[in-house]
mmCIF file of C-alpha atoms in Angstrom:
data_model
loop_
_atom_site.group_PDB
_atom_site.id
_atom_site.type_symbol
_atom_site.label_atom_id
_atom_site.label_comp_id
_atom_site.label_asym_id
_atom_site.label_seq_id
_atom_site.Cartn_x
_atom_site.Cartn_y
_atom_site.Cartn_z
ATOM 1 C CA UNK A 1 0.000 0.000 0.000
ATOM 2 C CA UNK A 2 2.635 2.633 0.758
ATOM 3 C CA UNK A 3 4.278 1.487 -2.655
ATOM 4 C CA UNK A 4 1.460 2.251 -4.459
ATOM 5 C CA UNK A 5 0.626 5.425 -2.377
ATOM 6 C CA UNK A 6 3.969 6.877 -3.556
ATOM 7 C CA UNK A 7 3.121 5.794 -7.139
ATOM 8 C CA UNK A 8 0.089 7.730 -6.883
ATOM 9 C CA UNK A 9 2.221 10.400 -5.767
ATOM 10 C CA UNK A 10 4.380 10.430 -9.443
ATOM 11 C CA UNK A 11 1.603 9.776 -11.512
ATOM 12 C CA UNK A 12 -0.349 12.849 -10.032
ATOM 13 C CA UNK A 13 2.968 15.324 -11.064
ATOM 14 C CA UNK A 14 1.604 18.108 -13.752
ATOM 15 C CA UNK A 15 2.987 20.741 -15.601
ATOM 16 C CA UNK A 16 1.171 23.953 -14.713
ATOM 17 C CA UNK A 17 2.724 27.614 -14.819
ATOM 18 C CA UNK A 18 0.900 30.346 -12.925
ATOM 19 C CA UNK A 19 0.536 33.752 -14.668
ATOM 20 C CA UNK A 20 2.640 36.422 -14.555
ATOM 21 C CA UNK A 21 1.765 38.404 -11.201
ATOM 22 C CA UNK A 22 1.513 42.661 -10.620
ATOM 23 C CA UNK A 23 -0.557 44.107 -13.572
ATOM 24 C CA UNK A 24 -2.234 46.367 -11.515
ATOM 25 C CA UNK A 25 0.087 48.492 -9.636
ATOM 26 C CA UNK A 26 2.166 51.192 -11.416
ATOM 27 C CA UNK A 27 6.047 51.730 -12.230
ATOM 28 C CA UNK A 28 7.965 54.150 -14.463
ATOM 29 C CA UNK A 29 10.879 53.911 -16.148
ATOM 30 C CA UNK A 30 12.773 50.893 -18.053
ATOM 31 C CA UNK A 31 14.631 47.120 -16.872
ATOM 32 C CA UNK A 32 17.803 45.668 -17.804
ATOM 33 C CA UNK A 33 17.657 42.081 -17.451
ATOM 34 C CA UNK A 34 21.429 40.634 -17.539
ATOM 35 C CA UNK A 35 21.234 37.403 -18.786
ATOM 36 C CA UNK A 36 23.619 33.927 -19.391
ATOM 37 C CA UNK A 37 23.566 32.030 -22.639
ATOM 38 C CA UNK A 38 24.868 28.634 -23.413
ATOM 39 C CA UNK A 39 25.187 26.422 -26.820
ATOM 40 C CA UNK A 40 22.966 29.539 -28.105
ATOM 41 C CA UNK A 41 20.103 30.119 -26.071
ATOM 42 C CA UNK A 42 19.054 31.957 -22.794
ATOM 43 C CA UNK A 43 19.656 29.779 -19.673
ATOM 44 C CA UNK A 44 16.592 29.354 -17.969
ATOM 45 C CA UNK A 45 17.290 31.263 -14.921
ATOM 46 C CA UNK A 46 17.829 34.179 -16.920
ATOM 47 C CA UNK A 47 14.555 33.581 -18.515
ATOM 48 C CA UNK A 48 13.027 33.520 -15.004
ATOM 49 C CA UNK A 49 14.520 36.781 -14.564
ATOM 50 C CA UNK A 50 12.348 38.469 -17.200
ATOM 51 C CA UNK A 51 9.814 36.749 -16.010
ATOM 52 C CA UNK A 52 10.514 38.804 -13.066
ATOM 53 C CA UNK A 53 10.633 41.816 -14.913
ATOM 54 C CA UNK A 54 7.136 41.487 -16.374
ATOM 55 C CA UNK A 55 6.441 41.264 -13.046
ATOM 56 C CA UNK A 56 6.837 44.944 -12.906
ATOM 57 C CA UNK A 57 4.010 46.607 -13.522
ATOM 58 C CA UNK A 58 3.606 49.195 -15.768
ATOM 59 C CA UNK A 59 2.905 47.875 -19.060
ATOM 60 C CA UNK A 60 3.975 50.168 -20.842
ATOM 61 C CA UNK A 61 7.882 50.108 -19.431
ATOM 62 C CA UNK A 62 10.877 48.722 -21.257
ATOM 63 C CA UNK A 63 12.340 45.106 -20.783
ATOM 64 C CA UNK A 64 15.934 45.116 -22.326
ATOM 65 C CA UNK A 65 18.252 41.919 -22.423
ATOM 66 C CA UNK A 66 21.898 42.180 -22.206
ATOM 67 C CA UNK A 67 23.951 39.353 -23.494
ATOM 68 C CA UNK A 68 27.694 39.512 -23.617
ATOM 69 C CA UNK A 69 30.150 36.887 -25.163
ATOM 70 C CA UNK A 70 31.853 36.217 -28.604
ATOM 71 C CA UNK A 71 31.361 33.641 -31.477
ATOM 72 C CA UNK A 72 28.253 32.097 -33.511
ATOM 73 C CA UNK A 73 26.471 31.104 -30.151
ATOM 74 C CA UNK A 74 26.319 34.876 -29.008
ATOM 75 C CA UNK A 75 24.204 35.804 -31.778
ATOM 76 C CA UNK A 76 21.919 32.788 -31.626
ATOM 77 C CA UNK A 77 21.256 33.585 -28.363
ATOM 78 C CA UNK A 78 20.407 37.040 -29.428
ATOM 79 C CA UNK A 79 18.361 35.570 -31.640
ATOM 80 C CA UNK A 80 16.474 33.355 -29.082
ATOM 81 C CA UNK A 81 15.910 35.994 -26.778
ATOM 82 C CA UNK A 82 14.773 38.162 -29.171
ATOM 83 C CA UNK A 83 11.880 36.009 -29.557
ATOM 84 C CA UNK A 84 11.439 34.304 -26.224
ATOM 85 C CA UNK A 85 8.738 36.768 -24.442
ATOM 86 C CA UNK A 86 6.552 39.898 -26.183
ATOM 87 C CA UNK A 87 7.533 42.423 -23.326
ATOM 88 C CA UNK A 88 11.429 42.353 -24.461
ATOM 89 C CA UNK A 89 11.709 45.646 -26.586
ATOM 90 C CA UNK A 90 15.381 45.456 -27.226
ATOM 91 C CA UNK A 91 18.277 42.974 -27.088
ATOM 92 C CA UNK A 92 21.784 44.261 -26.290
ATOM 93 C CA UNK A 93 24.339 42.836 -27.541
ATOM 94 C CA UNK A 94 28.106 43.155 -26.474
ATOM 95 C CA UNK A 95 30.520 40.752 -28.724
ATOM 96 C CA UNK A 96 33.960 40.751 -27.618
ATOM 97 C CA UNK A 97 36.463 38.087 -26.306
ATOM 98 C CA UNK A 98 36.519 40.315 -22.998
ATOM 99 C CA UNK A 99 33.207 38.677 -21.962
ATOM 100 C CA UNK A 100 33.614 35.068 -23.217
ATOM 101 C CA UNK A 101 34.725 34.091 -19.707
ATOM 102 C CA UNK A 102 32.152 34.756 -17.173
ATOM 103 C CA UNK A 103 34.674 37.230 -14.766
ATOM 104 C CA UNK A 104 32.966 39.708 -12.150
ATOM 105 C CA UNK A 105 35.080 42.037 -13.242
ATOM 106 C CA UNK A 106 34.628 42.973 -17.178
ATOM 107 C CA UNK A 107 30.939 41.789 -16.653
ATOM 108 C CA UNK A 108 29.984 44.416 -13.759
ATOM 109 C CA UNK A 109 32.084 47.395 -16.036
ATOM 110 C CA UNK A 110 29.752 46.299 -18.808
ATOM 111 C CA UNK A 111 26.788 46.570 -16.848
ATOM 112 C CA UNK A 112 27.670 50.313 -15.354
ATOM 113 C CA UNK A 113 28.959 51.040 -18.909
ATOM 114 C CA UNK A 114 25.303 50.291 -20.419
ATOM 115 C CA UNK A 115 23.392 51.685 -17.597
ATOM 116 C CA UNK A 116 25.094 55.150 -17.942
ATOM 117 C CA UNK A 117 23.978 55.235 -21.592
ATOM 118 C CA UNK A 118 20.411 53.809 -21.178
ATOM 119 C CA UNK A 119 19.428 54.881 -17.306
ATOM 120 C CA UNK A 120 17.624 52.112 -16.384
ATOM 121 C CA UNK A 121 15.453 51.948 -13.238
ATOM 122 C CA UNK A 122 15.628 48.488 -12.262
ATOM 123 C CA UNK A 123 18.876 45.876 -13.364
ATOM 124 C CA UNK A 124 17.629 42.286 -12.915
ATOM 125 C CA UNK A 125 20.005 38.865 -12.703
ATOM 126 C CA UNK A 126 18.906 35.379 -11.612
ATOM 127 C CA UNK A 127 20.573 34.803 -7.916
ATOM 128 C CA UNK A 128 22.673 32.027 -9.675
ATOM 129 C CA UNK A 129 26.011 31.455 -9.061
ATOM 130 C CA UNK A 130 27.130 34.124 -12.517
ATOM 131 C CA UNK A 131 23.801 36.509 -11.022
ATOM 132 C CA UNK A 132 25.845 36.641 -7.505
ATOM 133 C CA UNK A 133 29.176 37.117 -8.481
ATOM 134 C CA UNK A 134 28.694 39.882 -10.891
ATOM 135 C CA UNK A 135 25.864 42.082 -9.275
ATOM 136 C CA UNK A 136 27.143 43.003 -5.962
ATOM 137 C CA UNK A 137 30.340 44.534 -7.848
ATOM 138 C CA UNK A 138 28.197 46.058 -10.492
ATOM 139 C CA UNK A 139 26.149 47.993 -7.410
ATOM 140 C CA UNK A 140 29.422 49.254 -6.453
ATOM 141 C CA UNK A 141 30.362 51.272 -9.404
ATOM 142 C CA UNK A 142 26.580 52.452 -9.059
ATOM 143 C CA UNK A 143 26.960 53.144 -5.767
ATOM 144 C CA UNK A 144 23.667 51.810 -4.942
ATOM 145 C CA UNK A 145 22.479 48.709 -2.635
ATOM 146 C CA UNK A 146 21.524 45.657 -4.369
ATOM 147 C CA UNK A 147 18.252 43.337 -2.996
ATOM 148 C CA UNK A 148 19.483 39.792 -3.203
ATOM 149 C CA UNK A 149 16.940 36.558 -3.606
ATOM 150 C CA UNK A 150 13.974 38.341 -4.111
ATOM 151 C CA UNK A 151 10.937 35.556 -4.025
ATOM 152 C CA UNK A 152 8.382 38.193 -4.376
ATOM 153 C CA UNK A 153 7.597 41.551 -6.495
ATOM 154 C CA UNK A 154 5.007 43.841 -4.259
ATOM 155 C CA UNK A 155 5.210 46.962 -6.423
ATOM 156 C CA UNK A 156 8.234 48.668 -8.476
ATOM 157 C CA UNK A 157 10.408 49.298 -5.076
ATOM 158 C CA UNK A 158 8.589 46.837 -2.429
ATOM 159 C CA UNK A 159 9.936 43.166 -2.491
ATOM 160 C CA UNK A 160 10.298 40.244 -0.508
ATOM 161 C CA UNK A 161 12.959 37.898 0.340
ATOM 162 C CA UNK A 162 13.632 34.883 2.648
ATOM 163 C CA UNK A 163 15.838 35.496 5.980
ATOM 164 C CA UNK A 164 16.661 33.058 9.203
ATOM 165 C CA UNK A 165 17.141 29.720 6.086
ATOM 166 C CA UNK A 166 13.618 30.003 4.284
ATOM 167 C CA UNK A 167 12.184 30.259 7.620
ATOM 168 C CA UNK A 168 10.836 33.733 7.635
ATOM 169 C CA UNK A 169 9.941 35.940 4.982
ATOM 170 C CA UNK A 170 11.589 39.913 4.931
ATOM 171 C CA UNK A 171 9.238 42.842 2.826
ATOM 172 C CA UNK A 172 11.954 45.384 1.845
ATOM 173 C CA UNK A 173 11.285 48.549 0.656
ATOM 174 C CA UNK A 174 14.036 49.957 -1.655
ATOM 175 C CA UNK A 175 14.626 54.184 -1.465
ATOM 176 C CA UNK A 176 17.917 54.552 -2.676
ATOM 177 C CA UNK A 177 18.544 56.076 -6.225
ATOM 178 C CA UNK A 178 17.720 54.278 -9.516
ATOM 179 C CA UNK A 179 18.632 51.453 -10.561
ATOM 180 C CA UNK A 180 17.443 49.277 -8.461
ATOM 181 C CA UNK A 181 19.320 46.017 -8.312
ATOM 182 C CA UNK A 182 17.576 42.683 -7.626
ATOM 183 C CA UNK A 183 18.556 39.190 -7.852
ATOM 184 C CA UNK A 184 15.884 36.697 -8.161
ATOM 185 C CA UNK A 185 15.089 33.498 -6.927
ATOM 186 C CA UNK A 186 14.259 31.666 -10.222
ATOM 187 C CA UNK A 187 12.612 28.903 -8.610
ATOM 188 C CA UNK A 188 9.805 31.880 -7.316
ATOM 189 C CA UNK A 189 8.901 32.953 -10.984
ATOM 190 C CA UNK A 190 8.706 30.108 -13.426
ATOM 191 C CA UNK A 191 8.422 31.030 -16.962
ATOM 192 C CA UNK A 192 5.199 30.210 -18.815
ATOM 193 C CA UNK A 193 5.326 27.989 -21.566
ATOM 194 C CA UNK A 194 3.503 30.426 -23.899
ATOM 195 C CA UNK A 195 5.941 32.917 -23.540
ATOM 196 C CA UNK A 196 9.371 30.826 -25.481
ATOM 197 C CA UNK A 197 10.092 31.448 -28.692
ATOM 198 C CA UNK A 198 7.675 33.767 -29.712
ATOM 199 C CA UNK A 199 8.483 34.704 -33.375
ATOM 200 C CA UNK A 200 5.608 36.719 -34.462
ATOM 201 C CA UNK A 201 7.313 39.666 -32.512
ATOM 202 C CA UNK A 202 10.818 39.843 -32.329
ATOM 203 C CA UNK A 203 12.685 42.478 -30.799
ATOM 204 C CA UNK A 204 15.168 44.398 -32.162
ATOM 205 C CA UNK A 205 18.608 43.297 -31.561
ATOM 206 C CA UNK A 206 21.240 46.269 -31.347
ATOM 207 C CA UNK A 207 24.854 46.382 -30.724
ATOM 208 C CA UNK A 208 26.622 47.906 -27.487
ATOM 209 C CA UNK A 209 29.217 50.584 -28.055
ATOM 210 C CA UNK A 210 32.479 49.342 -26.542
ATOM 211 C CA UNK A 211 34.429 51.491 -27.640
ATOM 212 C CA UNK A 212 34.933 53.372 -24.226
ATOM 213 C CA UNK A 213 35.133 50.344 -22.329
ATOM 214 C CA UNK A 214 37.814 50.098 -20.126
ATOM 215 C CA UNK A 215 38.814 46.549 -19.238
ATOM 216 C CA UNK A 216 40.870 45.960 -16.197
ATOM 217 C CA UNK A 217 41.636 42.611 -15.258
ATOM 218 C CA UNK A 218 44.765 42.628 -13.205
ATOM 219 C CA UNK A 219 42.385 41.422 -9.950
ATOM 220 C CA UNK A 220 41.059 37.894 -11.635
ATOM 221 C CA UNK A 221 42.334 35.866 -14.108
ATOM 222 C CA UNK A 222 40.082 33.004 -15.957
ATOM 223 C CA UNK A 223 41.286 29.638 -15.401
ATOM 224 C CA UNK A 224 39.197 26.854 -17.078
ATOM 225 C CA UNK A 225 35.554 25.603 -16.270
ATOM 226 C CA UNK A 226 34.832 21.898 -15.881
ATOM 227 C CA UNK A 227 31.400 20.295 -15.943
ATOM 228 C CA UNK A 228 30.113 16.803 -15.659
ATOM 229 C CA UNK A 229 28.841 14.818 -18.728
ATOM 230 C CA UNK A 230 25.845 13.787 -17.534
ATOM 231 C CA UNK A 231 22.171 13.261 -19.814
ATOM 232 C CA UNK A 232 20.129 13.612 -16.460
ATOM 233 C CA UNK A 233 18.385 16.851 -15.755
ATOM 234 C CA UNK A 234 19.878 19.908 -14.883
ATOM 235 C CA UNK A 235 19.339 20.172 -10.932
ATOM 236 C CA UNK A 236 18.204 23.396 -10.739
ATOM 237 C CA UNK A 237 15.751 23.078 -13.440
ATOM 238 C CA UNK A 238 14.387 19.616 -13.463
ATOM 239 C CA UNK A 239 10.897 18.509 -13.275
ATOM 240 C CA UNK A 240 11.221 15.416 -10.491
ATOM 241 C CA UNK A 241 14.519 15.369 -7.997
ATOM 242 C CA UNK A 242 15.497 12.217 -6.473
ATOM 243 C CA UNK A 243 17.367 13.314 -3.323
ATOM 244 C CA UNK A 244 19.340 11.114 -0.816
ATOM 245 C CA UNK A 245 20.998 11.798 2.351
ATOM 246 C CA UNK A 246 23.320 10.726 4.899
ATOM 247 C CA UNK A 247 21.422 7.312 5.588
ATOM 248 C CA UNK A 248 22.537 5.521 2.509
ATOM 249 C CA UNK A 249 25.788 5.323 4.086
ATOM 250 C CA UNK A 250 28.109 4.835 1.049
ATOM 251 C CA UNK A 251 28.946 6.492 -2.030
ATOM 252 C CA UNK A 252 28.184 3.160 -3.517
ATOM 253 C CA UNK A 253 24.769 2.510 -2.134
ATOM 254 C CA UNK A 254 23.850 6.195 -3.667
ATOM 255 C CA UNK A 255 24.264 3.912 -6.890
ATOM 256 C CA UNK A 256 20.385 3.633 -5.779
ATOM 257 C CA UNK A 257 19.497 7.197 -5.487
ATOM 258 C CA UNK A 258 21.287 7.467 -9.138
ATOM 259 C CA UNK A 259 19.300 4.281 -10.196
ATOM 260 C CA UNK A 260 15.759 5.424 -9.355
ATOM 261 C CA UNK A 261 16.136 9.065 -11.012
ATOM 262 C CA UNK A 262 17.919 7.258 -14.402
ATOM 263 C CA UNK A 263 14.274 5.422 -14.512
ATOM 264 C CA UNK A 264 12.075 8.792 -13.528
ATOM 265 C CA UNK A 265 14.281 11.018 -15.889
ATOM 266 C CA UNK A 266 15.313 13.252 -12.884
ATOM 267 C CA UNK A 267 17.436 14.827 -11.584
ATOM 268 C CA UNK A 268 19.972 13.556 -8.422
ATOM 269 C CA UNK A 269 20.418 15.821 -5.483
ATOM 270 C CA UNK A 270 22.305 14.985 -2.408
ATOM 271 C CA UNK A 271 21.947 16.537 1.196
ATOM 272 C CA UNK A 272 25.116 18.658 2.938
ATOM 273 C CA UNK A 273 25.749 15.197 4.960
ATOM 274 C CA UNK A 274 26.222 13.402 1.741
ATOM 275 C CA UNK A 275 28.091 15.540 0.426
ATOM 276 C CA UNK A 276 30.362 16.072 3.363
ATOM 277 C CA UNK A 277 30.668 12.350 3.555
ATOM 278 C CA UNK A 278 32.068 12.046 0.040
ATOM 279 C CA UNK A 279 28.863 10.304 -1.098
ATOM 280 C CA UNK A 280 28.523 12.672 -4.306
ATOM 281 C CA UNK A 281 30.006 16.112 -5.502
ATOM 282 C CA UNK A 282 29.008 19.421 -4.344
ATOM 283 C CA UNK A 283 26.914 20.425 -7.144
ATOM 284 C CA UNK A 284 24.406 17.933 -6.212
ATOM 285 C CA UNK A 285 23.913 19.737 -2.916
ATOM 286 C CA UNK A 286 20.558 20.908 -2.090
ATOM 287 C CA UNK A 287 20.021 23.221 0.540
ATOM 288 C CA UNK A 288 20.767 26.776 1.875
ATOM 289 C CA UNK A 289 24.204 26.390 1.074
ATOM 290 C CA UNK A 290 23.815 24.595 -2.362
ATOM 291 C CA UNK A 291 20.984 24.432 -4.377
ATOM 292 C CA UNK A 292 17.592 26.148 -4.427
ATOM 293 C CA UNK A 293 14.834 23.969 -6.585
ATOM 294 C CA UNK A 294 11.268 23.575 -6.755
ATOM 295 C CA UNK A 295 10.618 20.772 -9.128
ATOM 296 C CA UNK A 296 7.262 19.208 -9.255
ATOM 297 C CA UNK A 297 8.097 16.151 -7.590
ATOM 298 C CA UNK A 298 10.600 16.204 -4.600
ATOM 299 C CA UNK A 299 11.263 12.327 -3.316
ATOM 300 C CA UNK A 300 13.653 12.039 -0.463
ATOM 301 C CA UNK A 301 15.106 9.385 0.857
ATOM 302 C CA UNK A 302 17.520 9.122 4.120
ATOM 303 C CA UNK A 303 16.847 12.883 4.765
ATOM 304 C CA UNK A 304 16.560 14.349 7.871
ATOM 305 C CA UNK A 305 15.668 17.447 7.145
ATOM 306 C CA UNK A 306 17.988 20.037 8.397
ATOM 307 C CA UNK A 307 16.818 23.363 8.395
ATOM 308 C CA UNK A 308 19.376 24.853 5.665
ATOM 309 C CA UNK A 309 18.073 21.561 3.569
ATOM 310 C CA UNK A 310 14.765 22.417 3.992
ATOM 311 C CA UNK A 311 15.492 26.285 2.397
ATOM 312 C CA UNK A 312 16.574 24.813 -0.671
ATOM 313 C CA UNK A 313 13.327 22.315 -1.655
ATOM 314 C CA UNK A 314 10.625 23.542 0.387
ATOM 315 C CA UNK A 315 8.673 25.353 -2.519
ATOM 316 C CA UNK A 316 8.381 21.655 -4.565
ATOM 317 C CA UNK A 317 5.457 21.157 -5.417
ATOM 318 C CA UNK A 318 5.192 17.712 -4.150
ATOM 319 C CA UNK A 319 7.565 16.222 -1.575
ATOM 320 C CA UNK A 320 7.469 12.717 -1.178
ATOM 321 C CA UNK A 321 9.959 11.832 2.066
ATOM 322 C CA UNK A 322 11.116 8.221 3.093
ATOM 323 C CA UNK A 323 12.879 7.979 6.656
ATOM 324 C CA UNK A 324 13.021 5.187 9.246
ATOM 325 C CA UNK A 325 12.447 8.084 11.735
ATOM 326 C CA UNK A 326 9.160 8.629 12.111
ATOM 327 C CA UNK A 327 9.969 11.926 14.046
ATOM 328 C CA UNK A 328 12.192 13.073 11.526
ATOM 329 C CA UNK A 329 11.617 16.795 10.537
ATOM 330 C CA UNK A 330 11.080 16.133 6.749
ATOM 331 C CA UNK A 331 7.664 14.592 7.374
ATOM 332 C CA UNK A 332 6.469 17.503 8.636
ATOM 333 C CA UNK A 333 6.784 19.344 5.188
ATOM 334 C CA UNK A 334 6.231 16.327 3.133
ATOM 335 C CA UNK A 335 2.679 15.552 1.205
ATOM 336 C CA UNK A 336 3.711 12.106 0.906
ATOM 337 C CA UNK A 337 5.409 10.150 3.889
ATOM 338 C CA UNK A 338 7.045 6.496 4.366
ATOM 339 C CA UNK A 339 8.150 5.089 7.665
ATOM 340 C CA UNK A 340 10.409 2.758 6.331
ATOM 341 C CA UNK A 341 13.907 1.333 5.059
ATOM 342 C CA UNK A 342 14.997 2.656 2.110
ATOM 343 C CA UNK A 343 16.665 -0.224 1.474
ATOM 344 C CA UNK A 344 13.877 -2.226 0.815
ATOM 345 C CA UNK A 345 11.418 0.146 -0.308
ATOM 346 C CA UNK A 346 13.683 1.609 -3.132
ATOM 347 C CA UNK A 347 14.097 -1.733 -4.772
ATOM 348 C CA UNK A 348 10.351 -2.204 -4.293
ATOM 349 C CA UNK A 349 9.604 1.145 -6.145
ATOM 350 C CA UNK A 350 12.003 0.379 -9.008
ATOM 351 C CA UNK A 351 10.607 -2.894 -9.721
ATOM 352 C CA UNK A 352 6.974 -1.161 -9.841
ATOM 353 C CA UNK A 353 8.019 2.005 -12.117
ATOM 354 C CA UNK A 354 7.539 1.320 -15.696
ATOM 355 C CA UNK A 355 10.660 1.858 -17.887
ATOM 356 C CA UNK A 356 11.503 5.551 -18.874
ATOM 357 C CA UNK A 357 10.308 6.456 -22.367
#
C-alpha cells in the first residue's frame, strides 16, 4: 500500500505555470535584465529573470536583455531571446572576447557602462552562481544597494525575500537612487510555456558601443571551467529530484538514489551530509548552502531534514519523504510520507516504475 501510495504520488505530477503576477500596480521607467547564454540560447534562470521583470508593472515600461560573449552562439542567443517573451523591446548585444569568460570584473564594467547610456530603473540577474558574483560589484560602481533573492515583487520598489534559512519571509522597501538592483530566486517565478520562442514579434537586436570600455583585469584571471557529462536533468531546473541523504551510508549505495532518477528522468540531489561524507560532488547539494529547486516532484530518501536543507526544496510542489524516523523533521513538510527502510522500499519502487520512455 505505501508502494502504491507513492506511485500515486508520481503519476499525479503536472505541468502547470501560474501567470505572470503585478498588472495592476504602477512603475515608471525601463529594466535591464542581464542574462547567461549557453550552446545559443538563454539559460533558464535568466529567462526567469524576465519573467521577473514582467512582473513589474507598468505595461507600458521597457524590458531590455543584455547578453555579452563572442562567437556564432552569441548571436543565436540574441536571436532566441529576441523572440522568447513579447515584453522584451530590445536585445543588447556586447561581442567581444573580454566577456567570453564569465569574470565579475569585465561583466559588472559592462553593466555600469550600459546603464550610464540607457538609465535604467531596475537591473535584474537570476541569484545564480554568474547573477551573484557579478551584481554586488556592479552595485558598487553604481553606488547603490543591491536586494538579493527576491521571491516576491510587491510593487516597483517593495519586495520580498527569505531570511533566518527560508524560515521567515523579509518585505523590503528599496529608497535609494535608480537602478534598483535585484537578484531573483528563479525557482519563485517560473516562466510560462507560452511565452518561449515567440516569433511573431521579435525584438530588435542592437549592438553595445564598446568602444569606451575600459577593461581591467589585473584582480582575476580566468582559469578553465569543468562540468560533468551527464544526460540527467539539470538540478536546478528539473521537473522530479530524487534526493538522498546521509542514511545511505556509502557512495556506492547512492548507486540507488542514481538508479531510481535514471528510470524517472530526474534529476539527483544529495543533502550537505552526503556531500560532506564524500557520497557525491558538491553540485548535487541541495540546501541553503547549495541548491535552491522547486521541481514538481521532490522524493527524499535518508533525509533528515535540516533546516538549511529544507530552504533549498521547500517550494516543490510535491515532496514525497522516506525515513526510518518517524519523528524526523522532513515529514512535517512532506505531502507524501514512508516510515520505512529505504533499502527495501527503493528496490520495491524500481521494480513497480515502468521503464523511462
Amino acid at each position: 500500500m505505501a508502494i502504491r501510495a507513492l506511485l500515486g504520488a508520481i503519476k499525479k505530477r503536472t505541468v502547470s505555470f501560474p501567470a505572470f503576477r503585478g498588472h495592476s500596480i504602477y512603475r515608471h521607467g525601463s529594466t535591464l535584465v542581464v542574462a547567461e547564454h549557453e550552446g545559443g540560447f538563454i539559460k533558464p534562470p535568466s529567462l526567469s529573470a524576465l519573467a521577473a521583470a514582467t512582473c513589474l508593472p507598468d505595461p507600458d515600461s521597457s524590458v531590455s536583455v543584455l547578453l555579452a560573449g563572442s562567437g556564432p552562439s552569441l548571436h543565436q542567443a540574441a536571436s532566441h531571446a529576441a523572440s522568447c517573451h513579447p515584453s522584451i523591446s530590445k536585445v543588447l548585444v556586447a561581442d567581444s572576447d573580454k566577456f567570453k569568460n564569465p569574470l565579475a570584473e569585465p561583466w559588472a564594467k559592462l553593466v555600469h557602462l550600459v546603464h550610464q547610456s540607457g538609465g535604467y530603473s531596475h537591473i535584474i540577474a537570476a541569484a545564480s552562481s554568474f547573477g551573484k558574483n557579478v551584481v554586488p560589484r556592479a552595485a558598487a560602481l553604481l553606488d547603490v544597494s543591491p536586494i538579493t533573492d527576491v521571491t516576491g515583487i510587491s510593487d516597483s520598489n517593495t519586495f520580498v525575500r527569505p531570511i533566518y534559512a527560508g524560515n521567515a519571509l523579509c518585505t523590503v522597501r528599496y529608497t535609494g537612487a535608480n537602478p534598483c538592483i535585484l537578484t531573483i530566486r528563479s525557482t519563485s517565478f517560473p516562466v510560462p510555456q507560452n511565452s518561449v520562442d515567440s516569433k511573431s514579434n521579435e525584438a530588435p537586436i542592437s549592438q553595445v558601443d564598446l568602444s569606451t570600455f575600459d577593461e581591467d583585469l589585473a584582480k582575476s584571471r580566468y582559469i578553465s571551467q569543468t562540468s560533468q557529462d551527464d544526460e540527467r536533468p539539470d538540478l536546478g531546473n528539473a521537473r522530479i529530484v530524487v534526493t538522498g541523504g546521509r542514511a545511505l551510508k556509502s557512495a556506492e549505495n547512492f548507486k540507488l538514489i542514481e538508479d531510481l532518477a535514471n528510470k524517472l528522468g530526474a534529476a539527483v540531489g544529495a543533502t550537505r551530509a552526503a556531500v560532506d561524507a564524500g557520497y557525491v560532488p558538491n553540485d548535487l547539494q541541495v540546501g541553503q548552502t547549495g541548491k535552491i529547486v522547486a521541481p514538481e516532484l521532490y522524493m527524499a530518501f535518508g533525509v533528515s531534514g535540516a533546516i538549511q536543507h529544507l530552504a533549498g526544496m521547500r517550494d516543490s510542489k510535491v515532496i514525497v519523504a522516506v525515513n526510518n524516523d518517524a519523528d524526523a523533521p522532513i515529514f512535517q513538510v512532506a505531502d507524501y510520507g514512508l516510515v520505512g527502510d529505504l533499502f527495501e522500499v527503493i528496490p520495491e519502487l524500481m521494480e513497480k516504475l515502468p521503464e523511462k520512455k
